Coordinates of C-alpha atoms and ligand atoms in Angstrom, one line a residue:
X13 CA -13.2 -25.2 -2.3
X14 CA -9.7 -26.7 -1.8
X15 CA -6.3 -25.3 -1.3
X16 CA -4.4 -25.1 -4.8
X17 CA -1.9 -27.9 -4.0
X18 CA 1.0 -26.0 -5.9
X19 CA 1.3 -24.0 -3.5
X20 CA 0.9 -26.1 -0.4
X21 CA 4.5 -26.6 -0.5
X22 CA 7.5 -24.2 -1.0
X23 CA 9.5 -26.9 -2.3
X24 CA 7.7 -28.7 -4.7
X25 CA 8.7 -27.6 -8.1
X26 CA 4.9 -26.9 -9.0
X27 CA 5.7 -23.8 -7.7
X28 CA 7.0 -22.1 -10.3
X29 CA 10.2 -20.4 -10.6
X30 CA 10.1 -20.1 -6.7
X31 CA 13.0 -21.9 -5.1
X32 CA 14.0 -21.8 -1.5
X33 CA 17.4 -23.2 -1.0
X34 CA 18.0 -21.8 1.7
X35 CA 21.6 -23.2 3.4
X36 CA 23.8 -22.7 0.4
X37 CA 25.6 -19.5 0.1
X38 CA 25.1 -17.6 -2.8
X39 CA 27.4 -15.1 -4.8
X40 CA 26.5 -12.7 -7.5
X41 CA 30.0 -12.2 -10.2
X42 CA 30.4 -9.5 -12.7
X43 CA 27.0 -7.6 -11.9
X44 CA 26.7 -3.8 -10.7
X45 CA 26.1 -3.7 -6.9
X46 CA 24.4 -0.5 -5.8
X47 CA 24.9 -0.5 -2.2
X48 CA 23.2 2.3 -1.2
X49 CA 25.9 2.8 1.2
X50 CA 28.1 6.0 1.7
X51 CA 31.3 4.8 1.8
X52 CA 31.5 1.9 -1.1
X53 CA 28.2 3.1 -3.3
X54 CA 29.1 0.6 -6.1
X55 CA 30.6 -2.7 -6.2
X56 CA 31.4 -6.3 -8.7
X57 CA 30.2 -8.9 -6.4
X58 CA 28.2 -9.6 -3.5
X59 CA 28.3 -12.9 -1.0
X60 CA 25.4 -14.0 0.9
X61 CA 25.8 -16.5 3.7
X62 CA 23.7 -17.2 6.9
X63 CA 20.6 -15.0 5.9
X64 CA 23.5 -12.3 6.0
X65 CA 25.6 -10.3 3.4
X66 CA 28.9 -11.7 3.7
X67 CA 31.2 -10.0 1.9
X68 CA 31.0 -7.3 -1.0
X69 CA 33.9 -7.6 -4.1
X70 CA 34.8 -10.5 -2.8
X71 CA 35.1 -13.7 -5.1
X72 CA 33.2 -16.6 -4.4
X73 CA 34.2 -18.9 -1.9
X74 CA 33.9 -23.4 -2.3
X75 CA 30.6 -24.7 -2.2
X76 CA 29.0 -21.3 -3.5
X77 CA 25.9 -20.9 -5.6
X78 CA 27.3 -18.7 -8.2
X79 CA 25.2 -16.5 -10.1
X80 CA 26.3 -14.9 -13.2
X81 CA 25.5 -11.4 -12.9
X82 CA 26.6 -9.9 -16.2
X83 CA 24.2 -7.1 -17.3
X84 CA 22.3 -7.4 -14.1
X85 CA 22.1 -4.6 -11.5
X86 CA 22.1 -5.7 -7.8
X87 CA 20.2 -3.1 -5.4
X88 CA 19.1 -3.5 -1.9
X89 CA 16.0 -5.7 -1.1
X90 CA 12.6 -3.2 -2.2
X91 CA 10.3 -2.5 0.4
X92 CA 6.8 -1.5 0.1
X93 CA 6.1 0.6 2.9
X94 CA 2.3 0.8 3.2
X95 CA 0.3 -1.9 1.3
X96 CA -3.1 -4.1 2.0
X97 CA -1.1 -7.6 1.3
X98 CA -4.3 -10.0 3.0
X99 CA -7.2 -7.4 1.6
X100 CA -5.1 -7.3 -1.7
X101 CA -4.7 -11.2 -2.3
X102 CA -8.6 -11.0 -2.1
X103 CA -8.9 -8.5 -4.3
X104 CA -7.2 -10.7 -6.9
X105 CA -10.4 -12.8 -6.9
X106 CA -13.1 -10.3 -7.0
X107 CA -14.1 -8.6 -9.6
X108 CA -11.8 -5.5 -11.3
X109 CA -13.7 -2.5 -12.5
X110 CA -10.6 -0.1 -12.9
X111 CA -10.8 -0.9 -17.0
X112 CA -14.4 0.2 -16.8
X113 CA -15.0 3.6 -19.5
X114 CA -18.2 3.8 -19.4
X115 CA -21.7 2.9 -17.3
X116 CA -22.6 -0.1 -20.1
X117 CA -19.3 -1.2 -19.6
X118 CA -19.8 -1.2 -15.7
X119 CA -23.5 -2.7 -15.8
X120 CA -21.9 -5.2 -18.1
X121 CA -19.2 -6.7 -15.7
X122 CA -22.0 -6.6 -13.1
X123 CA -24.0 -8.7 -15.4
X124 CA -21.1 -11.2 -16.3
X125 CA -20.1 -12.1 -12.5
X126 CA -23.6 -12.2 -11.6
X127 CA -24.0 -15.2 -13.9
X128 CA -20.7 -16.7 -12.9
X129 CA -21.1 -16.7 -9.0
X130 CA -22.9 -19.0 -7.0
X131 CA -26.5 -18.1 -5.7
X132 CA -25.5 -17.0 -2.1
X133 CA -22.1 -15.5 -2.6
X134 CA -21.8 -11.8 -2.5
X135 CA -20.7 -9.7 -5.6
X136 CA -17.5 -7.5 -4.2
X137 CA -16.0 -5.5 -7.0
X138 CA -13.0 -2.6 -6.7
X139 CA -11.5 -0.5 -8.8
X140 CA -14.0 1.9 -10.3
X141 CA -13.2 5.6 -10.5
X142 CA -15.9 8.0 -12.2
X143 CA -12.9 9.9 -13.6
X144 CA -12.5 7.2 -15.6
X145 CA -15.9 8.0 -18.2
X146 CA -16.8 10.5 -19.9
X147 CA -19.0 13.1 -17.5
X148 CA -17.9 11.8 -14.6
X149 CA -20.9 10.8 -12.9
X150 CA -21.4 9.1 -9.3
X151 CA -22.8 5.7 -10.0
X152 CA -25.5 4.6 -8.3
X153 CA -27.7 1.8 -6.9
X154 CA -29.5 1.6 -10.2
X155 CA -25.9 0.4 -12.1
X156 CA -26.3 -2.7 -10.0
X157 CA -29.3 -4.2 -11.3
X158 CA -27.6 -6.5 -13.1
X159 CA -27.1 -8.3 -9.8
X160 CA -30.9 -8.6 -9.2
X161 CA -31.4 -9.1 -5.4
X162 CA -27.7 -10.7 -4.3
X163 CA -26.3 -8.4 -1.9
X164 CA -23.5 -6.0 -4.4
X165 CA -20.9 -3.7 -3.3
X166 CA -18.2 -1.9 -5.6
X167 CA -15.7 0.1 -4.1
X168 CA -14.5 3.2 -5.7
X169 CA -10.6 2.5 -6.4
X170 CA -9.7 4.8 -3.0
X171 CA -11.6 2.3 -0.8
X172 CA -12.8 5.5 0.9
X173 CA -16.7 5.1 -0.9
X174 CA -18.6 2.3 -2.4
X175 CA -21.3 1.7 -3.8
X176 CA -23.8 -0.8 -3.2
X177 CA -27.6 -2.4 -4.2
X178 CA -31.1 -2.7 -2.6
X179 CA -30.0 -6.2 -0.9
X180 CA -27.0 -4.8 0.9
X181 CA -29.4 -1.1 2.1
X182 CA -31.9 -3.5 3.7
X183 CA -29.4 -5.2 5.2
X184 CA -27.9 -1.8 6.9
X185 CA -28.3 0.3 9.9
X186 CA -29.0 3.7 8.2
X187 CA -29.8 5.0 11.4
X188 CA -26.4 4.8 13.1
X189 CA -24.6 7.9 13.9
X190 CA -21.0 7.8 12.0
X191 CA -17.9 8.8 12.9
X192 CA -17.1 10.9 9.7
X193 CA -18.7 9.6 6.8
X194 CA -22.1 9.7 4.6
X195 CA -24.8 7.7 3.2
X196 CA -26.0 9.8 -0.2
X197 CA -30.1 10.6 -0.3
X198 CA -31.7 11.5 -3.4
X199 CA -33.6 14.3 -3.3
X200 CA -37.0 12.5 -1.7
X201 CA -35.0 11.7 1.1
X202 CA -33.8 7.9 -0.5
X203 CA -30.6 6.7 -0.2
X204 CA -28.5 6.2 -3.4
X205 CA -26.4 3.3 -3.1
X206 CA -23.5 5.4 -2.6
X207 CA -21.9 5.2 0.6
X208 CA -18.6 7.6 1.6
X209 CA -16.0 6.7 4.4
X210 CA -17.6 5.6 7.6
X211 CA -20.9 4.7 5.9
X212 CA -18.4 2.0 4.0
X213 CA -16.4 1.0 7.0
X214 CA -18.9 0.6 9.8
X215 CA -22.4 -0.1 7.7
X216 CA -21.3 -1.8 4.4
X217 CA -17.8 -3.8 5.1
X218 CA -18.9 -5.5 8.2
X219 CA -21.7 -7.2 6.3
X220 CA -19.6 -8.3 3.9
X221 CA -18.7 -12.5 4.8
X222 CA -15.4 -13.5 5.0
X223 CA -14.2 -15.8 3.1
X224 CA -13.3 -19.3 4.6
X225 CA -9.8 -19.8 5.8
X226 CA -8.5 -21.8 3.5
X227 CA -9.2 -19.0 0.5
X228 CA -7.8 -16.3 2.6
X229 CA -4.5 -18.8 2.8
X230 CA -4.1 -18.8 -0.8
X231 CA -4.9 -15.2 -1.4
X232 CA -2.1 -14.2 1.0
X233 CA 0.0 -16.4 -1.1
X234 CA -1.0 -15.0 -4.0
X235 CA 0.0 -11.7 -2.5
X236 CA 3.4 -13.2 -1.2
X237 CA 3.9 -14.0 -4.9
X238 CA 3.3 -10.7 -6.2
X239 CA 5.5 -8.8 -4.3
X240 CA 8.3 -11.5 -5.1
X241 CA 7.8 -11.0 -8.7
X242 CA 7.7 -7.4 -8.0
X243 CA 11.4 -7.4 -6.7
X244 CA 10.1 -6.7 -3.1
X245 CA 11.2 -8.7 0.0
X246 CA 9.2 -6.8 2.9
X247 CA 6.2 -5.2 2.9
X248 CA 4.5 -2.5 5.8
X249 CA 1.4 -4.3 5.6
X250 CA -2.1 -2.7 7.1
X251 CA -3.8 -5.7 8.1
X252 CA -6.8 -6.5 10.6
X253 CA -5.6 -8.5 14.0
X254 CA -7.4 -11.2 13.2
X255 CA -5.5 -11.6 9.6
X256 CA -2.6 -10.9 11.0
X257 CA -2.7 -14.0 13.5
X258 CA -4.7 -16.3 12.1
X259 CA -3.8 -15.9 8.4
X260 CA -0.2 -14.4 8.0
X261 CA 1.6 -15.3 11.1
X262 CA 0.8 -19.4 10.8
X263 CA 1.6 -19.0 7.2
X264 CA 4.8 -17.1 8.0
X265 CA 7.4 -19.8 7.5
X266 CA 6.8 -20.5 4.3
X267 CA 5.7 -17.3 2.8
X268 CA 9.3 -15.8 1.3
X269 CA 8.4 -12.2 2.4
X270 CA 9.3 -10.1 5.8
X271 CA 5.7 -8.5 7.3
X272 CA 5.8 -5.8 9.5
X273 CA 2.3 -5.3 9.9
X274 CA 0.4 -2.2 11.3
X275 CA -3.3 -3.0 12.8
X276 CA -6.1 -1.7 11.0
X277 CA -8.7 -1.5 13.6
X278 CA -11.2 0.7 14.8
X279 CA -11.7 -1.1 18.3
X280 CA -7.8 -0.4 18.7
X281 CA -7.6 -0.6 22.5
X282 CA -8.0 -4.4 23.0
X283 CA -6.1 -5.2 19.3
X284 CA -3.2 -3.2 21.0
X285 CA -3.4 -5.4 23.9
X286 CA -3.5 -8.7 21.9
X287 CA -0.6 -7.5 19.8
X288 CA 1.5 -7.8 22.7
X289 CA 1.2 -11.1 22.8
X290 CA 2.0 -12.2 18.9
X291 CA 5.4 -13.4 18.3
X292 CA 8.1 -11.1 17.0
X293 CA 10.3 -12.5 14.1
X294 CA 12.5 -11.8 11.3
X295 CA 10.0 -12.5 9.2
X296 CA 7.0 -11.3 11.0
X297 CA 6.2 -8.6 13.6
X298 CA 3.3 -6.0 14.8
X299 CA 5.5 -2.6 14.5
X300 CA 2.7 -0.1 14.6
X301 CA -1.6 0.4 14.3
X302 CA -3.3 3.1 11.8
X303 CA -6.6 5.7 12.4
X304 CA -7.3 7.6 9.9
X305 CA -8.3 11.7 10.5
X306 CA -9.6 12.3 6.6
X307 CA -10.8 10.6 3.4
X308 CA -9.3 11.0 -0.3
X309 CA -9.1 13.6 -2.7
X310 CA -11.1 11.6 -5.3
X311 CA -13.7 11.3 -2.9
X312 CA -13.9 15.0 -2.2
X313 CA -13.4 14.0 1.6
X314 CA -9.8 14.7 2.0
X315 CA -9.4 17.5 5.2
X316 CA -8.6 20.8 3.2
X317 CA -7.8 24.1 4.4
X318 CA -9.9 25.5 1.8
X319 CA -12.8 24.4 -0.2
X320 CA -12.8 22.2 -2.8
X321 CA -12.5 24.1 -5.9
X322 CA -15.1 22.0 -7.7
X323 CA -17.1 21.4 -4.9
X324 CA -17.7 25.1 -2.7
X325 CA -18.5 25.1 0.9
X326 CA -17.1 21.5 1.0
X327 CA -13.8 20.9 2.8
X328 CA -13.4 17.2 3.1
X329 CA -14.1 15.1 6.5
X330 CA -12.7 14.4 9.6
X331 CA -13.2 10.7 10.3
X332 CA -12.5 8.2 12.4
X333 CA -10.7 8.6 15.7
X334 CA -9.9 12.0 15.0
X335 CA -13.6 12.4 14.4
X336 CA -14.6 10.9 17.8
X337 CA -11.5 13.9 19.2
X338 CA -9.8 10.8 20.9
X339 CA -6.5 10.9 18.2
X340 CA -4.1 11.6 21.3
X341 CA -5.6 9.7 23.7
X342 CA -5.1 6.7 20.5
X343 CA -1.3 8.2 19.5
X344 CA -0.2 7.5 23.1
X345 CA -1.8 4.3 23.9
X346 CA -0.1 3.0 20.6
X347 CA 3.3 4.6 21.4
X348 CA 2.9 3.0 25.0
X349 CA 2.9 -0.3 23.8
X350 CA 5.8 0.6 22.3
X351 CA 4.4 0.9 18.4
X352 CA 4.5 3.1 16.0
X353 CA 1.0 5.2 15.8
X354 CA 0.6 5.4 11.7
X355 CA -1.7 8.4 10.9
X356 CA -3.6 8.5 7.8
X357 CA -3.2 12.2 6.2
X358 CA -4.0 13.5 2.9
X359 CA -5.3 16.3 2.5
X360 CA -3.0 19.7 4.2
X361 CA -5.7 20.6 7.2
X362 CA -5.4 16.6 8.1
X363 CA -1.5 16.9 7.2
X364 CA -1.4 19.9 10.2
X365 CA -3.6 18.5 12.9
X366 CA -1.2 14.9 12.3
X367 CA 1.8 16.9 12.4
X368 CA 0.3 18.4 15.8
X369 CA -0.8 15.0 17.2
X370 CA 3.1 13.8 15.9
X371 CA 4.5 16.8 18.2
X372 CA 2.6 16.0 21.7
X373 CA 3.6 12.1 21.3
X374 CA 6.6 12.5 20.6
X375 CA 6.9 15.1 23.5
X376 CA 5.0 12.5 25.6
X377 CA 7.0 9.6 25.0
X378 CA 10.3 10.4 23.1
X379 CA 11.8 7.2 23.0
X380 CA 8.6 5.0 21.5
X381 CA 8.7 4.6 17.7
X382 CA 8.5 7.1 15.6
X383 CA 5.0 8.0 14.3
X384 CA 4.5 8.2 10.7
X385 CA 2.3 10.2 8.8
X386 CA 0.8 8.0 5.7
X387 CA -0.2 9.6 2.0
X388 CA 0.7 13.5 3.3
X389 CA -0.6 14.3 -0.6
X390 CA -0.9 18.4 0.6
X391 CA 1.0 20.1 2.5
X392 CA 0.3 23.7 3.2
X393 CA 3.6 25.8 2.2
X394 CA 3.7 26.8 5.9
X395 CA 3.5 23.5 7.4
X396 CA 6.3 22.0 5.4
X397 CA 9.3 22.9 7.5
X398 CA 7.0 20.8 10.7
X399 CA 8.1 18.3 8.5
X400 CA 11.9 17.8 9.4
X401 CA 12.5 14.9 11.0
X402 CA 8.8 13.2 10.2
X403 CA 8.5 10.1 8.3
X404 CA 6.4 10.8 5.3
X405 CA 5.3 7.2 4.4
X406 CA 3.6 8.4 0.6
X407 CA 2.7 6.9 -2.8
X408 CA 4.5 7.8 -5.6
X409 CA 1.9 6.0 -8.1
X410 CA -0.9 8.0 -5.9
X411 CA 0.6 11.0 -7.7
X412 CA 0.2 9.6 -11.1
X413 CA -3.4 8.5 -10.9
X414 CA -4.6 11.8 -8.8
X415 CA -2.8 13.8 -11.6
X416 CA -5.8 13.8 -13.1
X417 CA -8.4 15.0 -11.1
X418 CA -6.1 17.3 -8.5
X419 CA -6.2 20.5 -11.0
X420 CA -10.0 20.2 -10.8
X421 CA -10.3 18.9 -7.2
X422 CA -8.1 22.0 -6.2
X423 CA -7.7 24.5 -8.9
X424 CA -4.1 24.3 -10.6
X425 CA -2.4 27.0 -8.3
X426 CA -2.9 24.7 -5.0
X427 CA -1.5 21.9 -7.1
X428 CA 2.4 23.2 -5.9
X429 CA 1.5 21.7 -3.1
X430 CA 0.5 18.4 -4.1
X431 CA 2.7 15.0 -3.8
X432 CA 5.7 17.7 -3.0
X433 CA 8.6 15.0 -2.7
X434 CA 11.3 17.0 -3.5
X435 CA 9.9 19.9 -1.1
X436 CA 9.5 17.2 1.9
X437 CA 13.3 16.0 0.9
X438 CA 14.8 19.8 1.4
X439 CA 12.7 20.4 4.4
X440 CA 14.4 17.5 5.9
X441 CA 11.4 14.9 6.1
X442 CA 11.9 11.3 5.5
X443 CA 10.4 10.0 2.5
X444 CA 9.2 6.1 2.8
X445 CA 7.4 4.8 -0.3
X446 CA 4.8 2.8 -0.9
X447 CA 2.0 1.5 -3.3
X448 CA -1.1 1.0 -1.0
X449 CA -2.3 -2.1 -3.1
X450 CA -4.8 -3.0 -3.9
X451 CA -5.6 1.1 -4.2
X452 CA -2.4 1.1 -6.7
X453 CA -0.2 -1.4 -8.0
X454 CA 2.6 -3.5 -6.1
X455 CA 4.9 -2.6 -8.3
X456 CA 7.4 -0.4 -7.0
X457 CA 9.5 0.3 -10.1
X458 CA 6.4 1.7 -11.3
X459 CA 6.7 3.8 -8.2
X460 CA 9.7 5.0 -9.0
X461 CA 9.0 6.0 -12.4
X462 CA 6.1 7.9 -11.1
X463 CA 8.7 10.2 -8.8
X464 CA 11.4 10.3 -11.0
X465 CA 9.5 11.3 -14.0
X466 CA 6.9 13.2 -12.3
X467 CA 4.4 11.8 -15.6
X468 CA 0.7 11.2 -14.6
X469 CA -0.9 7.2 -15.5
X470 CA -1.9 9.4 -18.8
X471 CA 1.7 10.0 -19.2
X472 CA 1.2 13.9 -18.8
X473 CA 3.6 16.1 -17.0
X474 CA 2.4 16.8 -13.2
X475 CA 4.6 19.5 -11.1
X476 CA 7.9 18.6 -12.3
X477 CA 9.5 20.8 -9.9
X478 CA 8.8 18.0 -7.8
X479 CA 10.3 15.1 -9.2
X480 CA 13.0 13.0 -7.6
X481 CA 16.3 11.8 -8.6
X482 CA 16.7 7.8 -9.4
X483 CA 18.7 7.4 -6.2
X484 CA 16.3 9.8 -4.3
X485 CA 13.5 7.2 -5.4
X486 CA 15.7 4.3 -4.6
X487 CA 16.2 5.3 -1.3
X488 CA 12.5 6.2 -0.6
X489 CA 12.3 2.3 -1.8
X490 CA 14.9 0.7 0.2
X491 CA 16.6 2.8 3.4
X492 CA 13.7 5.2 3.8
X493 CA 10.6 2.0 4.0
X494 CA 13.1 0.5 6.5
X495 CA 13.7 3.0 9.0
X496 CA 9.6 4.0 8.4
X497 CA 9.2 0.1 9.6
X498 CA 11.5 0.1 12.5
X499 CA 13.5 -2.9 9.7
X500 CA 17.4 -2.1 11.6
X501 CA 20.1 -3.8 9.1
X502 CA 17.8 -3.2 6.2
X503 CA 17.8 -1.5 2.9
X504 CA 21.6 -1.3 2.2
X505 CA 23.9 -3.9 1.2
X506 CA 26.7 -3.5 4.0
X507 CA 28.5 -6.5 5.3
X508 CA 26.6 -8.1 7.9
X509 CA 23.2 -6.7 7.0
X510 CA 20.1 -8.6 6.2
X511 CA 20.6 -10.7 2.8
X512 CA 17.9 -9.3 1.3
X513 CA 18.4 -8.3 -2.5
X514 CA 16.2 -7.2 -5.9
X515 CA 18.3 -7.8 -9.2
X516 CA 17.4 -5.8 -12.2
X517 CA 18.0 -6.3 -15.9
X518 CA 19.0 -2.2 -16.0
X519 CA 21.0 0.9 -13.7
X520 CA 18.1 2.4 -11.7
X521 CA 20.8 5.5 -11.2
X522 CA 21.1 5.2 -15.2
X523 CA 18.8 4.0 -17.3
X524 CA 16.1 5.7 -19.2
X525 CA 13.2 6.1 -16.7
X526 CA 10.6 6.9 -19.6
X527 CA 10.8 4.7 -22.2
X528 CA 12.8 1.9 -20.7
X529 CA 12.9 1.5 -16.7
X530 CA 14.7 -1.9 -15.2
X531 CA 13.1 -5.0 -14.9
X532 CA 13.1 -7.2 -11.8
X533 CA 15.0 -10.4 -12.5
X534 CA 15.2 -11.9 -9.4
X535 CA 14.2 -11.6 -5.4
X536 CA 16.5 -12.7 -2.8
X537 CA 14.9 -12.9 0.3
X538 CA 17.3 -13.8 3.8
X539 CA 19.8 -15.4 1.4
X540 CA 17.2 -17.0 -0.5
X541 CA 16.0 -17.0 -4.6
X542 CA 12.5 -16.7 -3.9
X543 CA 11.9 -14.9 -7.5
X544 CA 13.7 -15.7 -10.5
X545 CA 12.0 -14.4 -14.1
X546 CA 14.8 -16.8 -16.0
X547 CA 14.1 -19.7 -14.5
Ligands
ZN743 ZN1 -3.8 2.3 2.7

């Protein structure tokens, strides 16, 4: 299959309503600027020159690209602070089962890609959640039948269990001890099809072909895309090394978005190594690499202190490199290379023993980057002043999707300390936000309407005591992603900081966050329109 030649080239017209002219200086006239910095918060203009914010207030100068900003807000460039931008552009083409309601409807879209795909492609599908049907059942092997004996796998939404058919079992090595993780037996001893953590990662996923280069080209354009139409100009991407340098950073100079990627690997001793050796650029750079210590709460494998409430004797599972009891050893081989170890934490047991890990590294080696503690969903009441000073690199649309099954996950009274922003904020933590797409949309105004509103995806009220104020949110969106990403001169517009800008069509600090929250009109990336909706 080829390339699709629109998008070969960044400056053929084909393209869209992408543009890249880059050279020519560009002011916005008679908009709102929200700075986001202290000492001139709002502002009429803004002048972009050199990549650069020139001047702010300032009219335009000869030879300008003027831009008339009335009824537009200008904010500083949105950044996504943890998101899966290669896996993501994938996900676009596989097949999406988070509208499924029901297990006819599931065994239906099985059915319909099975007739539509080739005879020796795999059927990869995401997005199912069993708290979307009615009785909540775990599917099993036997919804897949549909897909006779092609090799099937569906991830649950989290990414943290699947579930596959008879083709991919025979395929796997059930035998394999696992570093934190499960493969589900009936009762005579057979296994389901259901796979949890581990069993997904290091029996299932490896299996699973790549695709050729040239499709994983256009998905991370596709991606690129996205988040330009999503108002967001740099991303903290988790990406595999081998992504990262053979897909993104050859692409880089003509995808309109800044990467600052953080490897996803378990054999993270040599990818540390060959990260060393990548290129650092505006555009592109290796800032940090991820283990994981737990699961999810959907999949009843996030680290609690206590047990689940729907679920006794079970308190999640340590996983991964924390599993193997190697996490230091990890932390300060990272932070020696002079990354930022990024520390997958969600529920509050796998918050503390992070938090612990965070304390000896940074003891260790006090001028590496900072660590940063991803998801930190619960936080045990005690723990939360350990926070101060910790990046908290979290999800605000997380919140509104696992509205829904915390209170039966945890019982409602261990629900104060779920997704506790404002908590965090007053304890003195940094809050970096995030979407964790494909897991949850890349949309972070979406994002922010989940914090600021504190309003679940079923648009029911979650631990309001929790909520954030719009500039609280913004910030999380802007400053607080850039200093989690190492991103100096980002994430507030201050002469001589990086021209990086996200116009909307409303006041994020104003504007009615329930029924009508701002629209992205255009994405402005280095002193370049890389997004514009009117065009
Ligand atoms: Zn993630």
């Amino acid at each position: 299959m080829g390339e699709d030649p629109a998008m070969t080239s960044r400056y053929r017209p084909a393209f869209g309503p992408y543009t890249r002219a880059v050279n020519d200086p560009i002011v916005i006239e008679d908009a709102l600027v929200v700075t986001g910095a202290v000492d001139r918060p709002r502002a009429a203009a803004v002048r972009v020159a050199d990549g650069r914010i020139a001047a702010i207030g300032a009219p335009a100068e000869r030879g300008d690209r003027r831009v008339d900003g009335r009824g537009l807000v200008v904010v500083p460039g949105l950044i996504d602070a943890h998101a899966h931008l290669t896996l993501g552009g994938r996900a676009l083409g596989e097949l999406d089962l988070s509208d499924v309601r029901s297990r006819e409807e599931f065994e239906a879209a099985i059915a319909r890609r099975h007739r539509e795909l080739p005879a020796d492609a795999w059927l990869v599908a995401r997005g199912w959640s069993e708290a979307n049907w009615p009785g909540q059942a775990l599917p099993d092997r036997t919804w897949l039948a549909a897909a006779g004996a092609r090799p099937a796998v569906c991830h649950r939404m989290d990414l943290h269990a699947a579930i596959v058919n008879d083709a991919v079992l025979s395929r796997c090595d059930l035998a394999r001890p696992l570093a934190g993780g499960r493969v589900h037996r009936d009762a005579g001893g057979a296994p389901t099809g259901l796979m949890v953590e581990a069993a997904v990662w290091e029996l299932v996923n490896p299996l699973v072909p790549d695709p050729p280069p040239a499709l994983a080209r256009q998905a991370a354009r596709r991606a690129v895309r996205l988040a330009n139409e999503n108002g967001l100009v740099a991303v903290g991407a988790m990406e595999r090394l081998r992504d990262a340098a053979e897909i993104i950073l050859p692409l880089c100079p003509e995808l309109p978005l800044r990467w600052r990627v953080t490897l996803l690997e378990r054999d993270w001793a040599p990818a540390i190594a060959a990260a060393a050796h990548l290129p650092r650029d505006p555009m592109f750079e290796v800032i940090g690499a991820k283990a994981f210590i737990d699961g999810t709460l959907g999949s009843r494998t996030a680290l609690m202190l206590d047990d689940y409430a729907d679920d006794p004797g079970n308190r999640g599972t340590l996983v991964d490199i924390a599993a193997d009891g190697r996490l230091d050893e990890w932390a300060g081989a990272v932070s020696a290379a002079g990354l930022s170890p990024s520390m997958h934490a969600i529920g509050d047991a796998a918050v503390r023993i992070a938090l612990d890990a965070h304390e000896r590294v940074q003891r260790r080696h006090p001028h590496a980057p900072a660590p940063r503690i991803e998801h930190v969903q619960h936080v045990a009441p005690e723990d939360l002043p350990r926070l101060r000073g910790v990046i908290a690199s979290m999800q605000p649309l997380h919140r509104a999707l696992d509205a829904r099954v915390a209170a039966t996950r945890l019982g409602s009274a261990r629900c104060a300390g779920t997704f506790a922003f404002r908590s965090i904020l007053r304890c003195g933590g940094l809050l970096a936000f995030g979407s964790d797409w494909p897991v949850a949309a890349l949309d972070p105004i979406a994002g922010m309407r989940a914090a600021i509103t504190g309003l679940s995806v079923e648009g029911a009220p979650f631990e309001p005591q929790e909520r954030l104020r719009p500039a609280e949110a913004l910030r999380a969106y802007t400053a607080g992603a850039a200093s989690a990403l190492g991103m100096h001169g980002h994430g507030a517009i201050e002469p001589g900081s990086a021209g990086d800008l996200t116009i909307l069509d409303a006041d994020p600090l104003g504007c009615d966050w329930v029924r009508r929250p701002p629209r992205v009109v255009m994405t402005i990336v280095g002193g370049a329109i890389v997004w514009d909706a009117r065009a």
